[in-house]
Amino acid sequence: MPSRSAGKSWVALVAAAAGLSAAVGISSSRSESGRPPGETNAREEVRSTGAETERSVRERLQTKATVAYKKRPLQDVVDELATRAGVNWWIDRTALGDESIPLDTPLDVPELSNVTVETALEMILPDLGLAWYVQGDILRITTRTEEGDVSVTRVYDVRRLLRAMKVDPADGSRMFTQATLGLGMGLAWTQGPPPSPRAVPPEARRLVELIDPPFGSADAYGNLLAVRASPSHQEEIAALLDALTEVATAPPGVKPRIARPATYPFAEDEVVRQALDGRVSVEWREKPLGAALAELFENTGVRHRIDRNSFEAESIPLDVPVDLVQRNISRGTALELALEPLGLSAIVRHGFVVVATMLIAEEQFESVVYDVRDLVIDDDLQSLIGFIENEAPGHWWGDGLLVGWINALPPGLLVIRQTQESHAGIAELLAEMREKQAPNAEEKRDPDEIVTRQHQLPAFADAERIALAVREFVAPNSWEGADGSRLRAVGNVLVVRQSRKVQQQVEDFLRDLEATSARNWGWSGGGLGGLSGGGFFDVGRHEVPAVAPTIERSPRSRAK
């Protein structure tokens, strides 16, 4: 899923993307019915026997192999790879037929040396517009379109993550995704009667909003999170929950974690990063792309591929000539300078440098969890989110384009879904902030400093009654004091002039009021922030210190 921005080095891109078997039960070449394995009728699908069975199949797909094919039929290639891994397989003949992809489509696959069967599938199938997934004990091959339409339900135990997300209000470090909350007002009822009131912890609602709707539909029950989504999205959701748990339970300062399955070859990506950091001199004059890539990565251990499907879609020849003459530059920079004039880009995937059109590269989104507890000033996480959206490369708003997004969870984590190139810019921006602008203990705001904050209410909210409730239940003896504390309802806006300490208590009270209202009245679509926005009030978006200088900031483009 998008962004074309120059100036960011390939080395930074790869650094952002990098992170971190024996075959069992070889399947028979023919089923008991006498049909080859791929000839099963679609109605005879094997039902899932649970996550453990699917995990076992995924483990077998980590079997290493060296493969190369010349004019081999698609069905034979799938059969050979599945047999090497010792798994049963099934091809969705109907879906392939709908997109005019014959089972005997000839495949030309340059040698893939010592790769897992999973990596081989990832390198081969996308060229045909195909996808794979595991359901039950079957490796299934279908079209990308059809895979996206398949829905499966998974239940995740998120108790460790929920515990890590519980933040003591007394420590003044509650983090929220958006400044806007729901309070159960102004939100749409679900079709039919209102749902029965059900207590869902605020932390669990935050996880639901993180997943629903970007990945699928989600619901929470106690420590369980149920998700209905496509198989590929389920893989990303599971990896994202693991990444969140790891970062949330670690001490502040943990490195960003890319949400990829545990089987992903992070170490091979690291080999790519180190090689692209090396220095080279190149003299390419009308040199075919394949030959240029072979020269660039000679003796480095880096494997490279060309995304044939994307080249064909834009009528770019595979041997498009490359022109570049440079001395003593990094391999990553050389690659960037050579590809950009051709409308091409490169991404790191499964230990390969994959060259594709910019259009395809800008559709390859990945989710990364960032720990920003050390960067948030005065608990105003929303300002940090806005700063990243303004200053980091990438499309954050629609213009007919796929866009990235930022979501946040306590105790100060950002989940950012963007392209590899954008993640490189984000990592660079956060590194500079830590070096030059990060707050330290001495710079923490005075909790007794008087500031003014405005909280936006929906037009139909009874602002006067809400103001009375705040006066009664939040620091009741502190209003109308000599220090100038005030609380006023102005139209549908609450204006609160109070100490930072009491301001936090006001926000906590309003959030608790919102959560209780949502449970008792059964509203849908609200909750604590999330991507949908809207709702009850606007936390700290408009804060004016008692005495503060005026700072003018020039507008910046919101899509780079």
XYZ file of C-alpha atoms in Angstrom:
560
model
C 0.000 0.000 0.000
C 2.395 4.458 -1.050
C 5.152 7.284 -1.569
C 7.679 8.659 -3.981
C 10.171 10.877 -2.231
C 13.803 11.429 -3.080
C 16.619 12.258 -0.751
C 16.379 9.387 1.706
C 19.274 7.008 1.397
C 18.699 3.384 0.552
C 20.833 2.450 3.532
C 18.321 4.056 5.886
C 15.492 2.325 4.065
C 17.028 -1.091 4.485
C 17.946 -0.409 8.092
C 14.288 0.311 8.763
C 13.234 -2.872 7.028
C 15.789 -5.163 8.654
C 15.277 -6.875 11.957
C 16.139 -10.088 13.108
C 13.232 -28.050 9.769
C 13.189 -31.214 8.717
C 10.382 -32.285 6.365
C 7.651 -34.326 8.031
C 5.341 -36.799 6.322
C 5.936 -36.349 2.602
C 2.548 -36.183 0.893
C 1.570 -38.854 -1.580
C 1.762 -37.925 -5.225
C -1.827 -39.148 -5.652
C -4.858 -39.074 -3.434
C -6.865 -42.177 -2.569
C -9.425 -41.167 -5.194
C -6.727 -41.421 -7.841
C -6.632 -37.673 -8.493
C -3.366 -35.747 -8.280
C -3.216 -33.614 -5.101
C -4.162 -30.427 -6.916
C -7.241 -31.977 -8.469
C -9.440 -31.858 -5.370
C -12.893 -30.386 -5.861
C -13.276 -26.989 -4.185
C -16.235 -28.335 -2.181
C -14.000 -30.935 -0.561
C -12.031 -28.351 1.413
C -10.476 -29.691 4.595
C -11.817 -27.771 7.556
C -9.370 -26.091 9.890
C -8.263 -28.273 12.772
C -6.942 -25.295 14.701
C -4.029 -22.936 14.973
C -1.626 -25.672 16.056
C -2.178 -27.592 12.822
C -1.609 -24.477 10.734
C 1.498 -23.631 12.741
C 2.846 -27.100 11.996
C 2.356 -26.543 8.268
C 4.083 -23.161 8.471
C 7.029 -24.770 10.231
C 7.369 -27.368 7.473
C 7.368 -24.578 4.897
C 10.687 -23.472 6.448
C 12.385 -26.466 4.777
C 15.374 -25.199 2.761
C 15.683 -25.917 -0.961
C 17.484 -24.732 -4.085
C 15.160 -24.480 -7.055
C 15.269 -23.242 -10.646
C 12.651 -23.742 -13.326
C 12.617 -23.399 -17.093
C 9.219 -23.535 -18.772
C 7.825 -25.674 -15.914
C 4.009 -25.765 -15.577
C 2.643 -23.909 -12.572
C 0.960 -27.003 -11.133
C 4.221 -28.991 -11.298
C 6.127 -26.204 -9.517
C 3.576 -26.073 -6.686
C 3.587 -29.856 -6.397
C 7.395 -29.984 -6.197
C 7.628 -27.248 -3.553
C 4.853 -28.735 -1.417
C 6.421 -32.194 -1.649
C 9.802 -30.814 -0.536
C 8.100 -29.317 2.530
C 5.978 -32.387 3.203
C 2.621 -30.604 3.073
C -0.625 -31.219 1.239
C -1.710 -28.607 -1.271
C -4.731 -27.392 -3.189
C -5.094 -24.973 -6.103
C -8.256 -22.927 -6.477
C -8.884 -23.812 -10.099
C -12.060 -21.706 -10.256
C -10.343 -18.523 -9.096
C -7.422 -19.041 -11.476
C -9.839 -19.729 -14.308
C -11.732 -16.512 -13.578
C -8.488 -14.600 -14.148
C -7.398 -16.705 -17.135
C -4.405 -18.287 -15.383
C -4.047 -21.893 -16.646
C -2.605 -24.540 -14.350
C -0.026 -25.301 -17.034
C 1.223 -21.700 -17.235
C 4.973 -22.095 -17.955
C 7.256 -20.610 -15.292
C 10.813 -19.393 -15.796
C 12.411 -19.019 -12.356
C 16.124 -18.174 -12.080
C 17.898 -20.168 -9.406
C 16.783 -19.569 -5.842
C 19.624 -20.949 -3.773
C 19.132 -22.313 -0.252
C 15.815 -20.598 0.401
C 12.878 -21.829 2.430
C 9.881 -23.174 0.576
C 7.927 -20.227 2.001
C 10.395 -17.770 0.461
C 10.222 -19.617 -2.865
C 6.440 -19.249 -2.845
C 6.805 -15.542 -2.016
C 9.219 -15.028 -4.905
C 7.363 -17.077 -7.543
C 3.610 -16.670 -7.070
C 3.258 -12.849 -7.049
C 4.630 -12.698 -10.600
C 1.419 -14.426 -11.668
C -0.870 -12.413 -9.428
C -1.238 -15.405 -7.113
C -1.170 -15.774 -3.332
C -0.861 -18.633 -0.866
C -2.154 -19.277 2.612
C -2.492 -22.104 5.085
C -5.893 -23.271 6.258
C -6.108 -26.375 8.392
C -3.423 -28.749 7.166
C -3.563 -27.565 3.545
C -1.326 -25.153 1.612
C -3.786 -23.298 -0.604
C -2.938 -21.443 -3.821
C -5.352 -18.881 -5.215
C -5.441 -15.422 -6.772
C -4.651 -12.337 -4.719
C -8.215 -11.150 -5.236
C -9.747 -14.384 -4.004
C -7.399 -14.604 -0.994
C -8.511 -11.159 0.073
C -12.138 -12.305 -0.016
C -11.531 -15.342 2.206
C -12.473 -14.738 5.847
C -11.305 -16.828 8.784
C -11.772 -16.239 12.504
C -8.922 -16.390 14.988
C -8.978 -15.858 18.751
C -5.914 -14.309 20.383
C -4.976 -14.343 24.076
C -3.812 -10.764 24.741
C -3.667 -10.733 28.537
C 0.052 -9.814 28.698
C -0.480 -6.930 26.313
C -3.559 -5.705 28.184
C -1.616 -5.715 31.454
C 1.178 -3.704 29.849
C -1.360 -1.204 28.494
C -2.826 -0.471 31.918
C -1.267 2.809 33.010
C -1.632 4.247 36.482
C -3.310 7.664 36.062
C -1.206 8.935 38.940
C 1.968 8.693 36.902
C 0.716 11.259 34.408
C 1.651 9.229 31.356
C -1.637 8.155 29.808
C -1.308 8.023 26.044
C -4.174 8.166 23.600
C -4.313 7.766 19.844
C -6.502 10.647 18.818
C -7.575 13.606 20.799
C -11.194 12.776 20.116
C -13.295 10.356 22.112
C -16.829 9.065 21.752
C -18.765 9.299 25.068
C -21.389 7.156 23.363
C -23.106 10.178 21.801
C -23.452 11.111 18.179
C -22.545 7.611 17.073
C -24.563 5.259 14.879
C -26.610 2.441 16.344
C -25.939 -0.960 14.871
C -28.766 -2.374 12.769
C -31.458 -3.982 14.874
C -31.810 -3.528 18.651
C -28.962 -1.988 20.640
C -26.383 -4.533 21.785
C -26.563 -5.766 25.358
C -24.282 -3.826 27.698
C -20.993 -5.669 28.009
C -18.003 -4.499 29.990
C -15.003 -4.236 27.705
C -11.841 -2.825 29.296
C -10.636 0.398 27.649
C -7.347 -1.296 26.749
C -9.187 -4.058 24.892
C -11.286 -1.497 23.030
C -8.077 0.164 21.891
C -6.939 -3.130 20.348
C -10.303 -3.578 18.651
C -10.022 -0.098 17.132
C -6.479 -0.818 15.987
C -7.635 -3.820 13.956
C -11.200 -2.940 12.982
C -11.541 -1.809 10.203
C -7.990 -1.639 8.742
C -7.464 -5.406 8.855
C -10.860 -6.955 9.487
C -13.605 -7.096 12.099
C -12.634 -7.516 15.738
C -14.258 -7.898 19.135
C -12.985 -8.389 22.671
C -14.158 -10.619 25.478
C -12.162 -10.567 28.677
C -8.556 -11.320 27.779
C -9.525 -12.646 24.356
C -9.494 -10.797 21.064
C -11.505 -12.363 18.233
C -10.694 -11.272 14.688
C -12.313 -12.161 11.393
C -10.087 -11.321 8.441
C -8.334 -12.753 5.406
C -5.554 -15.298 6.052
C -2.807 -12.844 5.069
C -4.238 -10.199 7.381
C -4.456 -12.768 10.182
C -0.738 -13.419 9.784
C -0.024 -9.687 10.070
C -2.396 -9.267 13.020
C -0.730 -12.100 14.929
C 2.696 -10.594 14.223
C 1.479 -7.129 15.212
C 0.098 -8.350 18.544
C 3.400 -10.120 19.223
C 5.351 -6.970 18.364
C 3.137 -4.809 20.571
C 3.492 -7.215 23.483
C 7.271 -7.331 23.128
C 7.669 -3.541 22.958
C 5.057 -2.734 25.614
C 6.590 -5.106 28.166
C 10.174 -3.972 27.506
C 11.880 -1.050 29.290
C 11.559 2.293 27.463
C 13.953 2.678 24.546
C 13.434 -0.691 22.863
C 14.099 -0.664 19.122
C 11.181 -0.572 16.653
C 9.673 -3.953 15.869
C 8.408 -4.848 12.410
C 5.186 -6.853 12.473
C 6.151 -9.963 10.537
C 5.643 -13.658 11.331
C 8.241 -15.387 13.480
C 9.257 -17.437 10.427
C 10.281 -14.326 8.489
C 14.054 -14.347 7.655
C 15.072 -11.183 9.517
C 18.732 -12.253 9.533
C 18.770 -12.434 5.742
C 17.427 -8.885 5.541
C 20.325 -7.865 7.769
C 22.755 -9.331 5.238
C 21.118 -7.123 2.608
C 21.458 -4.028 4.813
C 25.135 -4.590 5.443
C 25.885 -5.178 1.774
C 24.006 -2.075 0.637
C 25.993 -0.055 3.141
C 29.224 -1.003 1.316
C 30.977 1.406 -1.067
C 31.259 0.878 -4.819
C 32.115 2.679 -8.029
C 29.924 2.051 -11.056
C 30.132 2.922 -14.729
C 26.900 1.869 -16.343
C 26.287 3.165 -19.840
C 23.152 1.682 -21.380
C 23.738 -1.415 -19.269
C 20.790 -3.860 -19.091
C 19.148 -3.763 -15.670
C 19.795 -7.439 -14.921
C 23.492 -7.114 -15.728
C 23.759 -3.947 -13.596
C 22.162 -5.708 -10.617
C 24.447 -8.706 -11.019
C 27.506 -6.428 -11.042
C 26.280 -4.374 -8.081
C 25.743 -7.409 -5.864
C 28.627 -9.568 -7.044
C 30.409 -11.315 -4.147
C 28.063 -9.754 -1.557
C 25.701 -12.639 -0.836
C 22.767 -10.381 -1.720
C 20.105 -11.967 -3.877
C 18.005 -9.871 -6.200
C 14.828 -10.305 -8.203
C 12.837 -8.325 -10.764
C 9.080 -8.116 -10.243
C 8.147 -9.242 -13.737
C 4.437 -8.729 -13.179
C 4.820 -5.026 -12.392
C 7.198 -4.489 -15.322
C 4.759 -6.098 -17.732
C 1.845 -4.079 -16.328
C 3.631 -0.856 -17.273
C 5.263 -2.222 -20.447
C 8.793 -1.843 -19.099
C 11.253 -4.313 -20.654
C 13.071 -6.555 -18.203
C 16.386 -5.540 -19.799
C 15.674 -1.809 -19.594
C 19.035 0.024 -19.946
C 20.573 1.734 -16.908
C 22.830 4.801 -17.006
C 24.918 5.757 -13.979
C 28.535 6.763 -13.457
C 29.559 7.338 -9.841
C 32.626 6.869 -7.693
C 32.789 5.651 -4.108
C 29.115 5.699 -3.165
C 27.080 3.157 -1.218
C 25.463 0.349 -3.142
C 22.111 1.505 -1.834
C 22.597 5.027 -3.167
C 23.780 3.668 -6.518
C 20.647 1.556 -6.757
C 18.426 4.494 -5.885
C 20.056 6.829 -8.426
C 19.871 4.213 -11.178
C 16.248 3.198 -10.631
C 14.483 6.470 -9.928
C 14.773 7.954 -13.469
C 13.205 4.759 -14.821
C 10.182 4.987 -12.519
C 11.483 2.001 -10.590
C 12.133 1.361 -6.933
C 13.312 -1.491 -4.754
C 12.097 -3.136 -1.596
C 13.686 -5.665 0.739
C 11.668 -8.841 1.032
C 12.636 -12.277 2.352
C 16.348 -11.506 2.069
C 16.042 -10.319 -1.548
C 16.296 -6.919 -3.157
C 13.171 -6.860 -5.311
C 13.096 -4.282 -8.100
C 9.574 -3.208 -9.066
C 7.770 -0.208 -10.467
C 7.278 2.699 -8.085
C 3.536 2.067 -8.212
C 3.999 -1.432 -6.805
C 6.668 -0.352 -4.284
C 4.287 2.307 -2.985
C 1.647 -0.349 -2.310
C 3.878 -2.503 -0.109
C 2.870 -1.435 3.394
C 4.206 -2.872 6.618
C 3.309 -2.187 10.229
C 6.023 -1.171 12.672
C 5.702 -0.621 16.434
C 7.690 2.359 17.768
C 8.385 3.094 21.423
C 8.135 6.896 21.794
C 7.809 7.173 25.560
C 10.995 9.222 25.662
C 9.789 11.689 23.017
C 6.347 12.651 24.287
C 6.273 16.096 25.891
C 3.710 16.707 28.599
C 1.789 13.543 27.673
C 0.696 15.170 24.392
C 1.048 12.217 22.072
C -1.305 13.714 19.503
C 1.130 16.557 18.827
C 3.904 14.032 18.178
C 1.633 12.153 15.747
C 0.877 15.377 13.885
C 4.564 16.246 13.782
C 5.433 12.874 12.239
C 2.660 13.171 9.663
C 3.885 16.644 8.699
C 7.605 15.935 8.573
C 8.024 12.290 7.536
C 7.661 11.250 3.885
C 4.576 9.372 2.797
C 0.909 9.796 1.975
C -1.095 10.185 5.173
C -4.316 11.461 3.630
C -6.295 10.334 0.609
C -6.003 11.885 -2.835
C -7.220 8.811 -4.643
C -4.113 7.080 -3.255
C -3.562 4.344 -0.730
C -2.464 5.983 2.481
C -0.636 5.136 5.661
C -1.840 5.712 9.179
C -0.665 6.119 12.755
C -2.354 4.634 15.797
C -1.185 4.823 19.380
C -1.543 2.662 22.449
C -0.508 3.043 26.080
C 2.109 3.218 27.510
C 3.421 5.392 24.658
C 3.611 3.187 21.567
C 2.957 4.143 17.960
C 1.786 1.621 15.396
C 2.628 3.068 11.992
C 1.603 1.425 8.747
C 3.594 2.818 5.835
C 5.958 1.872 3.039
C 9.565 0.866 3.682
C 10.717 4.193 2.289
C 8.440 6.115 4.635
C 9.544 4.033 7.616
C 13.123 4.964 6.758
C 12.178 8.640 6.935
C 10.289 8.120 10.192
C 13.253 6.323 11.770
C 15.574 9.114 10.687
C 13.212 11.791 12.037
C 12.854 10.093 15.433
C 16.615 9.597 15.656
C 17.214 13.310 15.054
C 14.596 14.210 17.635
C 16.249 11.988 20.204
C 19.613 13.515 19.440
C 18.576 17.160 19.500
C 15.122 17.677 20.928
C 14.201 14.832 23.248
C 12.978 16.057 26.643
C 14.900 15.068 29.726
C 13.928 14.903 33.360
C 14.850 18.554 33.970
C 12.605 19.699 31.101
C 9.422 18.039 32.358
C 6.592 20.521 32.712
C 5.678 21.821 36.177
C 2.524 19.934 37.255
C 1.325 23.069 39.079
C 1.669 25.321 36.025
C -1.684 26.869 35.072
C -2.710 26.196 31.464
C -5.914 26.440 29.474
C -7.280 23.514 27.509
C -10.377 23.370 25.327
C -12.440 20.219 24.899
C -14.763 20.045 21.897
C -18.200 18.491 22.544
C -20.751 17.410 19.947
C -23.305 20.093 19.163
C -26.126 18.237 20.954
C -24.177 17.530 24.172
C -25.342 19.185 27.402
C -22.133 21.093 28.026
C -23.462 22.846 31.138
C -24.300 19.552 32.882
C -20.945 18.072 31.940
C -19.226 21.181 33.346
C -21.177 20.823 36.601
C -20.160 17.171 36.874
C -16.498 18.061 36.397
C -16.717 20.740 39.100
C -18.363 18.292 41.509
C -16.152 15.256 41.020
C -12.735 16.589 39.951
C -10.732 18.559 42.538
C -13.935 20.252 43.779
C -12.131 22.755 46.026
C -9.811 24.033 43.303
C -12.218 25.966 41.067
C -12.544 29.736 41.116
C -9.378 29.939 43.193
C -6.926 32.765 43.590
C -4.671 31.203 40.961
C -7.253 31.916 38.286
C -8.658 28.401 37.819
C -11.831 28.448 35.760
C -14.285 26.088 34.065
C -16.765 27.381 31.511
C -19.090 25.887 28.910
C -18.956 28.079 25.803
C -21.408 26.685 23.317
C -20.298 23.095 22.821
C -16.758 23.690 24.090
C -15.491 23.121 27.629
C -12.817 25.651 28.492
C -10.697 24.514 31.433
C -8.095 26.740 33.091
C -6.309 24.663 35.694
C -2.986 23.218 36.764
C -1.521 20.499 34.569
C -2.112 18.024 37.381
C -5.827 18.799 37.566
C -6.086 18.972 33.768
C -4.990 15.335 33.701
C -7.661 14.469 36.245
C -10.286 16.224 34.123
C -9.281 14.242 31.070
C -9.300 10.983 33.040
C -12.780 11.783 34.356
C -14.123 12.517 30.882
C -12.627 9.330 29.511
C -14.169 7.262 32.318
C -17.494 8.983 31.652
C -17.184 8.108 27.969
C -16.376 4.463 28.716
C -19.294 4.078 31.150
C -21.711 5.736 28.728
C -20.612 3.480 25.879
C -21.160 0.345 27.990
C -24.523 1.370 29.435
C -26.063 2.734 26.257
C -24.581 0.268 23.799
C -23.377 2.724 21.203
C -21.279 1.431 18.329
C -18.450 3.062 16.459
C -17.035 5.082 19.350
C -14.360 4.259 21.825
C -11.044 5.749 22.699
C -9.800 7.403 19.575
C -8.765 5.168 16.727
C -8.804 6.051 13.075
C -12.422 7.100 12.891
C -12.015 10.177 15.085
C -15.085 12.227 15.971
C -16.778 12.122 19.311
C -16.863 13.681 22.696
C -13.929 15.918 23.368
C -10.597 17.105 22.145
C -7.787 16.341 24.580
C -5.162 19.012 24.834
C -5.397 19.984 21.195
C -5.709 23.630 22.176
C -3.542 24.458 25.175
C -2.473 27.953 26.138
C 0.042 28.403 29.011
C -0.638 31.220 31.428
C 2.318 33.107 29.929
C 3.731 31.845 26.660
C 5.620 33.328 23.704
C 3.970 33.303 20.302
C 5.662 30.907 17.896
C 4.892 31.072 14.215
C 5.450 27.932 12.158
C 5.327 27.921 8.397
C 2.887 25.439 6.861
C 4.335 22.237 5.462
C 3.050 19.937 2.766
C 1.085 17.073 4.302
C 2.058 14.582 1.617
C 5.624 14.362 0.433
